[in-house]
């Protein structure tokens, strides 16, 4: 899902650059002398290309930060920044009718495998996005962070379809999914639980069918 989203995000500005390059080629080949009006067109296309190239560069930098290719495995994480990074990469999953509400508290750093924690945030955010019907009047995903003396608390809440009562005791099982074929692998929540437990934390949820779900992560400070 992440690869498909990134490919989509990169493809749009890349198509713009390719179209501009073809137009510039035609302008250059159409006349030996470039008149002022044609030079102005080239100047405008160049400005668009610079912006499109920057967008691609930003996406690649975000992806590199997400998987931490150039950093040691154990890092101190700013959880609020990591959630923002994940939201940027999950942009293609967020439906037009869905509003993201962020309520961030002032948090201490958490030392751990940041790329794995980001995988948990990605799984929960994408699940929340997919639970909201595209025809719903207004989808809401609320992300709230806070801390106490012992833990950082992360809450991700949606007003989507919720989890049926008969599935509640299965959602952390490896391979279980209630999504349509081709959408879910049944691994996201199972992996997320293992990652949180690896960091000596815990993950829990509350959910009502047709009303939404809330997942709560607690990580030791």
JSON list of N, CA and C in Angstrom, two decimals, residues 27-83:
[
{"chain": "A", "resi": 27, "resn": "UNK", "atom": "N", "xyz": [8.84, 23.72, -28.99]},
{"chain": "A", "resi": 27, "resn": "UNK", "atom": "CA", "xyz": [9.06, 25.17, -29.16]},
{"chain": "A", "resi": 27, "resn": "UNK", "atom": "C", "xyz": [10.44, 25.43, -29.75]},
{"chain": "A", "resi": 28, "resn": "UNK", "atom": "N", "xyz": [11.44, 24.75, -29.23]},
{"chain": "A", "resi": 28, "resn": "UNK", "atom": "CA", "xyz": [12.82, 24.95, -29.69]},
{"chain": "A", "resi": 28, "resn": "UNK", "atom": "C", "xyz": [12.96, 24.52, -31.15]},
{"chain": "A", "resi": 29, "resn": "UNK", "atom": "N", "xyz": [12.32, 23.41, -31.52]},
{"chain": "A", "resi": 29, "resn": "UNK", "atom": "CA", "xyz": [12.44, 22.88, -32.88]},
{"chain": "A", "resi": 29, "resn": "UNK", "atom": "C", "xyz": [11.58, 23.61, -33.90]},
{"chain": "A", "resi": 30, "resn": "UNK", "atom": "N", "xyz": [10.62, 24.42, -33.43]},
{"chain": "A", "resi": 30, "resn": "UNK", "atom": "CA", "xyz": [9.69, 25.05, -34.34]},
{"chain": "A", "resi": 30, "resn": "UNK", "atom": "C", "xyz": [10.27, 26.28, -35.02]},
{"chain": "A", "resi": 31, "resn": "UNK", "atom": "N", "xyz": [11.31, 26.85, -34.47]},
{"chain": "A", "resi": 31, "resn": "UNK", "atom": "CA", "xyz": [11.84, 28.09, -35.02]},
{"chain": "A", "resi": 31, "resn": "UNK", "atom": "C", "xyz": [13.31, 28.25, -34.65]},
{"chain": "A", "resi": 32, "resn": "UNK", "atom": "N", "xyz": [14.06, 28.85, -35.57]},
{"chain": "A", "resi": 32, "resn": "UNK", "atom": "CA", "xyz": [15.46, 29.12, -35.28]},
{"chain": "A", "resi": 32, "resn": "UNK", "atom": "C", "xyz": [15.58, 30.26, -34.26]},
{"chain": "A", "resi": 33, "resn": "UNK", "atom": "N", "xyz": [14.64, 31.20, -34.32]},
{"chain": "A", "resi": 33, "resn": "UNK", "atom": "CA", "xyz": [14.66, 32.34, -33.39]},
{"chain": "A", "resi": 33, "resn": "UNK", "atom": "C", "xyz": [13.53, 32.20, -32.39]},
{"chain": "A", "resi": 34, "resn": "UNK", "atom": "N", "xyz": [13.87, 32.28, -31.13]},
{"chain": "A", "resi": 34, "resn": "UNK", "atom": "CA", "xyz": [12.85, 32.19, -30.06]},
{"chain": "A", "resi": 34, "resn": "UNK", "atom": "C", "xyz": [12.36, 33.59, -29.74]},
{"chain": "A", "resi": 35, "resn": "UNK", "atom": "N", "xyz": [11.09, 33.85, -30.06]},
{"chain": "A", "resi": 35, "resn": "UNK", "atom": "CA", "xyz": [10.50, 35.15, -29.77]},
{"chain": "A", "resi": 35, "resn": "UNK", "atom": "C", "xyz": [10.20, 35.27, -28.27]},
{"chain": "A", "resi": 36, "resn": "UNK", "atom": "N", "xyz": [9.93, 36.50, -27.83]},
{"chain": "A", "resi": 36, "resn": "UNK", "atom": "CA", "xyz": [9.73, 36.77, -26.41]},
{"chain": "A", "resi": 36, "resn": "UNK", "atom": "C", "xyz": [8.56, 35.96, -25.83]},
{"chain": "A", "resi": 37, "resn": "UNK", "atom": "N", "xyz": [7.48, 35.81, -26.63]},
{"chain": "A", "resi": 37, "resn": "UNK", "atom": "CA", "xyz": [6.33, 35.07, -26.11]},
{"chain": "A", "resi": 37, "resn": "UNK", "atom": "C", "xyz": [6.68, 33.61, -25.85]},
{"chain": "A", "resi": 38, "resn": "UNK", "atom": "N", "xyz": [7.52, 33.04, -26.74]},
{"chain": "A", "resi": 38, "resn": "UNK", "atom": "CA", "xyz": [7.93, 31.65, -26.55]},
{"chain": "A", "resi": 38, "resn": "UNK", "atom": "C", "xyz": [8.91, 31.51, -25.39]},
{"chain": "A", "resi": 39, "resn": "UNK", "atom": "N", "xyz": [9.76, 32.50, -25.24]},
{"chain": "A", "resi": 39, "resn": "UNK", "atom": "CA", "xyz": [10.68, 32.49, -24.09]},
{"chain": "A", "resi": 39, "resn": "UNK", "atom": "C", "xyz": [9.91, 32.58, -22.78]},
{"chain": "A", "resi": 40, "resn": "UNK", "atom": "N", "xyz": [8.81, 33.33, -22.78]},
{"chain": "A", "resi": 40, "resn": "UNK", "atom": "CA", "xyz": [7.99, 33.46, -21.57]},
{"chain": "A", "resi": 40, "resn": "UNK", "atom": "C", "xyz": [7.32, 32.12, -21.23]},
{"chain": "A", "resi": 41, "resn": "UNK", "atom": "N", "xyz": [6.88, 31.40, -22.26]},
{"chain": "A", "resi": 41, "resn": "UNK", "atom": "CA", "xyz": [6.29, 30.07, -22.05]},
{"chain": "A", "resi": 41, "resn": "UNK", "atom": "C", "xyz": [7.32, 29.13, -21.43]},
{"chain": "A", "resi": 42, "resn": "UNK", "atom": "N", "xyz": [8.54, 29.15, -22.00]},
{"chain": "A", "resi": 42, "resn": "UNK", "atom": "CA", "xyz": [9.61, 28.29, -21.47]},
{"chain": "A", "resi": 42, "resn": "UNK", "atom": "C", "xyz": [9.92, 28.65, -20.02]},
{"chain": "A", "resi": 43, "resn": "UNK", "atom": "N", "xyz": [9.92, 29.95, -19.72]},
{"chain": "A", "resi": 43, "resn": "UNK", "atom": "CA", "xyz": [10.20, 30.40, -18.35]},
{"chain": "A", "resi": 43, "resn": "UNK", "atom": "C", "xyz": [9.12, 29.88, -17.38]},
{"chain": "A", "resi": 44, "resn": "UNK", "atom": "N", "xyz": [7.86, 29.93, -17.81]},
{"chain": "A", "resi": 44, "resn": "UNK", "atom": "CA", "xyz": [6.77, 29.44, -16.96]},
{"chain": "A", "resi": 44, "resn": "UNK", "atom": "C", "xyz": [6.86, 27.92, -16.76]},
{"chain": "A", "resi": 45, "resn": "UNK", "atom": "N", "xyz": [7.18, 27.22, -17.84]},
{"chain": "A", "resi": 45, "resn": "UNK", "atom": "CA", "xyz": [7.32, 25.76, -17.74]},
{"chain": "A", "resi": 45, "resn": "UNK", "atom": "C", "xyz": [8.47, 25.39, -16.81]},
{"chain": "A", "resi": 46, "resn": "UNK", "atom": "N", "xyz": [9.55, 26.15, -16.90]},
{"chain": "A", "resi": 46, "resn": "UNK", "atom": "CA", "xyz": [10.70, 25.90, -16.04]},
{"chain": "A", "resi": 46, "resn": "UNK", "atom": "C", "xyz": [10.34, 26.09, -14.56]},
{"chain": "A", "resi": 47, "resn": "UNK", "atom": "N", "xyz": [9.55, 27.11, -14.26]},
{"chain": "A", "resi": 47, "resn": "UNK", "atom": "CA", "xyz": [9.11, 27.35, -12.88]},
{"chain": "A", "resi": 47, "resn": "UNK", "atom": "C", "xyz": [8.27, 26.17, -12.37]},
{"chain": "A", "resi": 48, "resn": "UNK", "atom": "N", "xyz": [7.37, 25.67, -13.24]},
{"chain": "A", "resi": 48, "resn": "UNK", "atom": "CA", "xyz": [6.55, 24.51, -12.87]},
{"chain": "A", "resi": 48, "resn": "UNK", "atom": "C", "xyz": [7.41, 23.27, -12.65]},
{"chain": "A", "resi": 49, "resn": "UNK", "atom": "N", "xyz": [8.42, 23.10, -13.50]},
{"chain": "A", "resi": 49, "resn": "UNK", "atom": "CA", "xyz": [9.30, 21.94, -13.37]},
{"chain": "A", "resi": 49, "resn": "UNK", "atom": "C", "xyz": [10.10, 21.97, -12.07]},
{"chain": "A", "resi": 50, "resn": "UNK", "atom": "N", "xyz": [10.55, 23.15, -11.70]},
{"chain": "A", "resi": 50, "resn": "UNK", "atom": "CA", "xyz": [11.31, 23.28, -10.44]},
{"chain": "A", "resi": 50, "resn": "UNK", "atom": "C", "xyz": [10.42, 22.88, -9.26]},
{"chain": "A", "resi": 51, "resn": "UNK", "atom": "N", "xyz": [9.17, 23.33, -9.27]},
{"chain": "A", "resi": 51, "resn": "UNK", "atom": "CA", "xyz": [8.24, 23.01, -8.19]},
{"chain": "A", "resi": 51, "resn": "UNK", "atom": "C", "xyz": [7.92, 21.51, -8.17]},
{"chain": "A", "resi": 52, "resn": "UNK", "atom": "N", "xyz": [7.72, 20.93, -9.36]},
{"chain": "A", "resi": 52, "resn": "UNK", "atom": "CA", "xyz": [7.42, 19.49, -9.45]},
{"chain": "A", "resi": 52, "resn": "UNK", "atom": "C", "xyz": [8.62, 18.66, -8.98]},
{"chain": "A", "resi": 53, "resn": "UNK", "atom": "N", "xyz": [9.83, 19.09, -9.36]},
{"chain": "A", "resi": 53, "resn": "UNK", "atom": "CA", "xyz": [11.04, 18.37, -8.94]},
{"chain": "A", "resi": 53, "resn": "UNK", "atom": "C", "xyz": [11.21, 18.44, -7.43]},
{"chain": "A", "resi": 54, "resn": "UNK", "atom": "N", "xyz": [10.88, 19.60, -6.85]},
{"chain": "A", "resi": 54, "resn": "UNK", "atom": "CA", "xyz": [10.98, 19.75, -5.39]},
{"chain": "A", "resi": 54, "resn": "UNK", "atom": "C", "xyz": [10.00, 18.82, -4.69]},
{"chain": "A", "resi": 55, "resn": "UNK", "atom": "N", "xyz": [8.82, 18.68, -5.27]},
{"chain": "A", "resi": 55, "resn": "UNK", "atom": "CA", "xyz": [7.82, 17.80, -4.67]},
{"chain": "A", "resi": 55, "resn": "UNK", "atom": "C", "xyz": [8.31, 16.35, -4.66]},
{"chain": "A", "resi": 56, "resn": "UNK", "atom": "N", "xyz": [8.89, 15.91, -5.77]},
{"chain": "A", "resi": 56, "resn": "UNK", "atom": "CA", "xyz": [9.44, 14.55, -5.83]},
{"chain": "A", "resi": 56, "resn": "UNK", "atom": "C", "xyz": [10.56, 14.39, -4.81]},
{"chain": "A", "resi": 57, "resn": "UNK", "atom": "N", "xyz": [11.45, 15.38, -4.75]},
{"chain": "A", "resi": 57, "resn": "UNK", "atom": "CA", "xyz": [12.57, 15.33, -3.81]},
{"chain": "A", "resi": 57, "resn": "UNK", "atom": "C", "xyz": [12.08, 15.24, -2.37]},
{"chain": "A", "resi": 58, "resn": "UNK", "atom": "N", "xyz": [11.04, 16.02, -2.03]},
{"chain": "A", "resi": 58, "resn": "UNK", "atom": "CA", "xyz": [10.49, 16.00, -0.67]},
{"chain": "A", "resi": 58, "resn": "UNK", "atom": "C", "xyz": [9.91, 14.63, -0.32]},
{"chain": "A", "resi": 59, "resn": "UNK", "atom": "N", "xyz": [9.22, 14.02, -1.29]},
{"chain": "A", "resi": 59, "resn": "UNK", "atom": "CA", "xyz": [8.63, 12.70, -1.07]},
{"chain": "A", "resi": 59, "resn": "UNK", "atom": "C", "xyz": [9.72, 11.67, -0.81]},
{"chain": "A", "resi": 60, "resn": "UNK", "atom": "N", "xyz": [10.78, 11.71, -1.63]},
{"chain": "A", "resi": 60, "resn": "UNK", "atom": "CA", "xyz": [11.89, 10.76, -1.47]},
{"chain": "A", "resi": 60, "resn": "UNK", "atom": "C", "xyz": [12.59, 10.96, -0.13]},
{"chain": "A", "resi": 61, "resn": "UNK", "atom": "N", "xyz": [12.80, 12.23, 0.27]},
{"chain": "A", "resi": 61, "resn": "UNK", "atom": "CA", "xyz": [13.41, 12.51, 1.57]},
{"chain": "A", "resi": 61, "resn": "UNK", "atom": "C", "xyz": [12.55, 11.99, 2.71]},
{"chain": "A", "resi": 62, "resn": "UNK", "atom": "N", "xyz": [11.24, 12.17, 2.59]},
{"chain": "A", "resi": 62, "resn": "UNK", "atom": "CA", "xyz": [10.32, 11.68, 3.62]},
{"chain": "A", "resi": 62, "resn": "UNK", "atom": "C", "xyz": [10.37, 10.16, 3.72]},
{"chain": "A", "resi": 63, "resn": "UNK", "atom": "N", "xyz": [10.41, 9.51, 2.56]},
{"chain": "A", "resi": 63, "resn": "UNK", "atom": "CA", "xyz": [10.47, 8.05, 2.54]},
{"chain": "A", "resi": 63, "resn": "UNK", "atom": "C", "xyz": [11.77, 7.56, 3.15]},
{"chain": "A", "resi": 64, "resn": "UNK", "atom": "N", "xyz": [12.87, 8.26, 2.85]},
{"chain": "A", "resi": 64, "resn": "UNK", "atom": "CA", "xyz": [14.18, 7.89, 3.41]},
{"chain": "A", "resi": 64, "resn": "UNK", "atom": "C", "xyz": [14.18, 8.03, 4.93]},
{"chain": "A", "resi": 65, "resn": "UNK", "atom": "N", "xyz": [13.55, 9.11, 5.42]},
{"chain": "A", "resi": 65, "resn": "UNK", "atom": "CA", "xyz": [13.43, 9.31, 6.87]},
{"chain": "A", "resi": 65, "resn": "UNK", "atom": "C", "xyz": [12.55, 8.23, 7.48]},
{"chain": "A", "resi": 66, "resn": "UNK", "atom": "N", "xyz": [11.50, 7.87, 6.77]},
{"chain": "A", "resi": 66, "resn": "UNK", "atom": "CA", "xyz": [10.54, 6.88, 7.28]},
{"chain": "A", "resi": 66, "resn": "UNK", "atom": "C", "xyz": [11.21, 5.54, 7.54]},
{"chain": "A", "resi": 67, "resn": "UNK", "atom": "N", "xyz": [12.04, 5.09, 6.60]},
{"chain": "A", "resi": 67, "resn": "UNK", "atom": "CA", "xyz": [12.68, 3.77, 6.76]},
{"chain": "A", "resi": 67, "resn": "UNK", "atom": "C", "xyz": [14.08, 3.88, 7.33]},
{"chain": "A", "resi": 68, "resn": "UNK", "atom": "N", "xyz": [14.57, 5.11, 7.57]},
{"chain": "A", "resi": 68, "resn": "UNK", "atom": "CA", "xyz": [15.84, 5.33, 8.26]},
{"chain": "A", "resi": 68, "resn": "UNK", "atom": "C", "xyz": [17.00, 4.58, 7.60]},
{"chain": "A", "resi": 69, "resn": "UNK", "atom": "N", "xyz": [17.15, 4.76, 6.28]},
{"chain": "A", "resi": 69, "resn": "UNK", "atom": "CA", "xyz": [18.23, 4.07, 5.57]},
{"chain": "A", "resi": 69, "resn": "UNK", "atom": "C", "xyz": [19.61, 4.52, 6.03]},
{"chain": "A", "resi": 70, "resn": "UNK", "atom": "N", "xyz": [19.70, 5.77, 6.48]},
{"chain": "A", "resi": 70, "resn": "UNK", "atom": "CA", "xyz": [21.02, 6.33, 6.78]},
{"chain": "A", "resi": 70, "resn": "UNK", "atom": "C", "xyz": [21.25, 6.52, 8.28]},
{"chain": "A", "resi": 71, "resn": "UNK", "atom": "N", "xyz": [20.47, 5.81, 9.14]},
{"chain": "A", "resi": 71, "resn": "UNK", "atom": "CA", "xyz": [20.64, 5.98, 10.57]},
{"chain": "A", "resi": 71, "resn": "UNK", "atom": "C", "xyz": [20.79, 4.63, 11.25]},
{"chain": "A", "resi": 72, "resn": "UNK", "atom": "N", "xyz": [21.38, 4.65, 12.43]},
{"chain": "A", "resi": 72, "resn": "UNK", "atom": "CA", "xyz": [21.50, 3.43, 13.22]},
{"chain": "A", "resi": 72, "resn": "UNK", "atom": "C", "xyz": [20.12, 2.94, 13.61]},
{"chain": "A", "resi": 73, "resn": "UNK", "atom": "N", "xyz": [20.03, 1.67, 13.99]},
{"chain": "A", "resi": 73, "resn": "UNK", "atom": "CA", "xyz": [18.72, 1.05, 14.25]},
{"chain": "A", "resi": 73, "resn": "UNK", "atom": "C", "xyz": [18.01, 1.69, 15.45]},
{"chain": "A", "resi": 74, "resn": "UNK", "atom": "N", "xyz": [18.75, 1.93, 16.52]},
{"chain": "A", "resi": 74, "resn": "UNK", "atom": "CA", "xyz": [18.15, 2.52, 17.71]},
{"chain": "A", "resi": 74, "resn": "UNK", "atom": "C", "xyz": [18.31, 4.03, 17.70]},
{"chain": "A", "resi": 75, "resn": "UNK", "atom": "N", "xyz": [17.19, 4.74, 17.79]},
{"chain": "A", "resi": 75, "resn": "UNK", "atom": "CA", "xyz": [17.20, 6.20, 17.77]},
{"chain": "A", "resi": 75, "resn": "UNK", "atom": "C", "xyz": [16.21, 6.72, 18.80]},
{"chain": "A", "resi": 76, "resn": "UNK", "atom": "N", "xyz": [16.40, 7.97, 19.21]},
{"chain": "A", "resi": 76, "resn": "UNK", "atom": "CA", "xyz": [15.41, 8.62, 20.06]},
{"chain": "A", "resi": 76, "resn": "UNK", "atom": "C", "xyz": [14.38, 9.31, 19.17]},
{"chain": "A", "resi": 77, "resn": "UNK", "atom": "N", "xyz": [13.12, 8.96, 19.37]},
{"chain": "A", "resi": 77, "resn": "UNK", "atom": "CA", "xyz": [12.06, 9.43, 18.47]},
{"chain": "A", "resi": 77, "resn": "UNK", "atom": "C", "xyz": [11.27, 10.58, 19.09]},
{"chain": "A", "resi": 78, "resn": "UNK", "atom": "N", "xyz": [10.96, 11.57, 18.26]},
{"chain": "A", "resi": 78, "resn": "UNK", "atom": "CA", "xyz": [9.96, 12.58, 18.58]},
{"chain": "A", "resi": 78, "resn": "UNK", "atom": "C", "xyz": [8.66, 12.06, 17.97]},
{"chain": "A", "resi": 79, "resn": "UNK", "atom": "N", "xyz": [7.81, 11.47, 18.80]},
{"chain": "A", "resi": 79, "resn": "UNK", "atom": "CA", "xyz": [6.63, 10.76, 18.30]},
{"chain": "A", "resi": 79, "resn": "UNK", "atom": "C", "xyz": [5.72, 11.67, 17.48]},
{"chain": "A", "resi": 80, "resn": "UNK", "atom": "N", "xyz": [5.54, 12.92, 17.90]},
{"chain": "A", "resi": 80, "resn": "UNK", "atom": "CA", "xyz": [4.67, 13.84, 17.15]},
{"chain": "A", "resi": 80, "resn": "UNK", "atom": "C", "xyz": [5.19, 14.04, 15.73]},
{"chain": "A", "resi": 81, "resn": "UNK", "atom": "N", "xyz": [6.50, 14.23, 15.59]},
{"chain": "A", "resi": 81, "resn": "UNK", "atom": "CA", "xyz": [7.10, 14.43, 14.26]},
{"chain": "A", "resi": 81, "resn": "UNK", "atom": "C", "xyz": [6.98, 13.17, 13.41]},
{"chain": "A", "resi": 82, "resn": "UNK", "atom": "N", "xyz": [7.12, 12.01, 14.05]},
{"chain": "A", "resi": 82, "resn": "UNK", "atom": "CA", "xyz": [7.04, 10.76, 13.30]},
{"chain": "A", "resi": 82, "resn": "UNK", "atom": "C", "xyz": [5.62, 10.52, 12.79]},
{"chain": "A", "resi": 83, "resn": "UNK", "atom": "N", "xyz": [4.62, 10.89, 13.59]},
{"chain": "A", "resi": 83, "resn": "UNK", "atom": "CA", "xyz": [3.23, 10.75, 13.14]},
{"chain": "A", "resi": 83, "resn": "UNK", "atom": "C", "xyz": [2.97, 11.70, 11.96]}
]
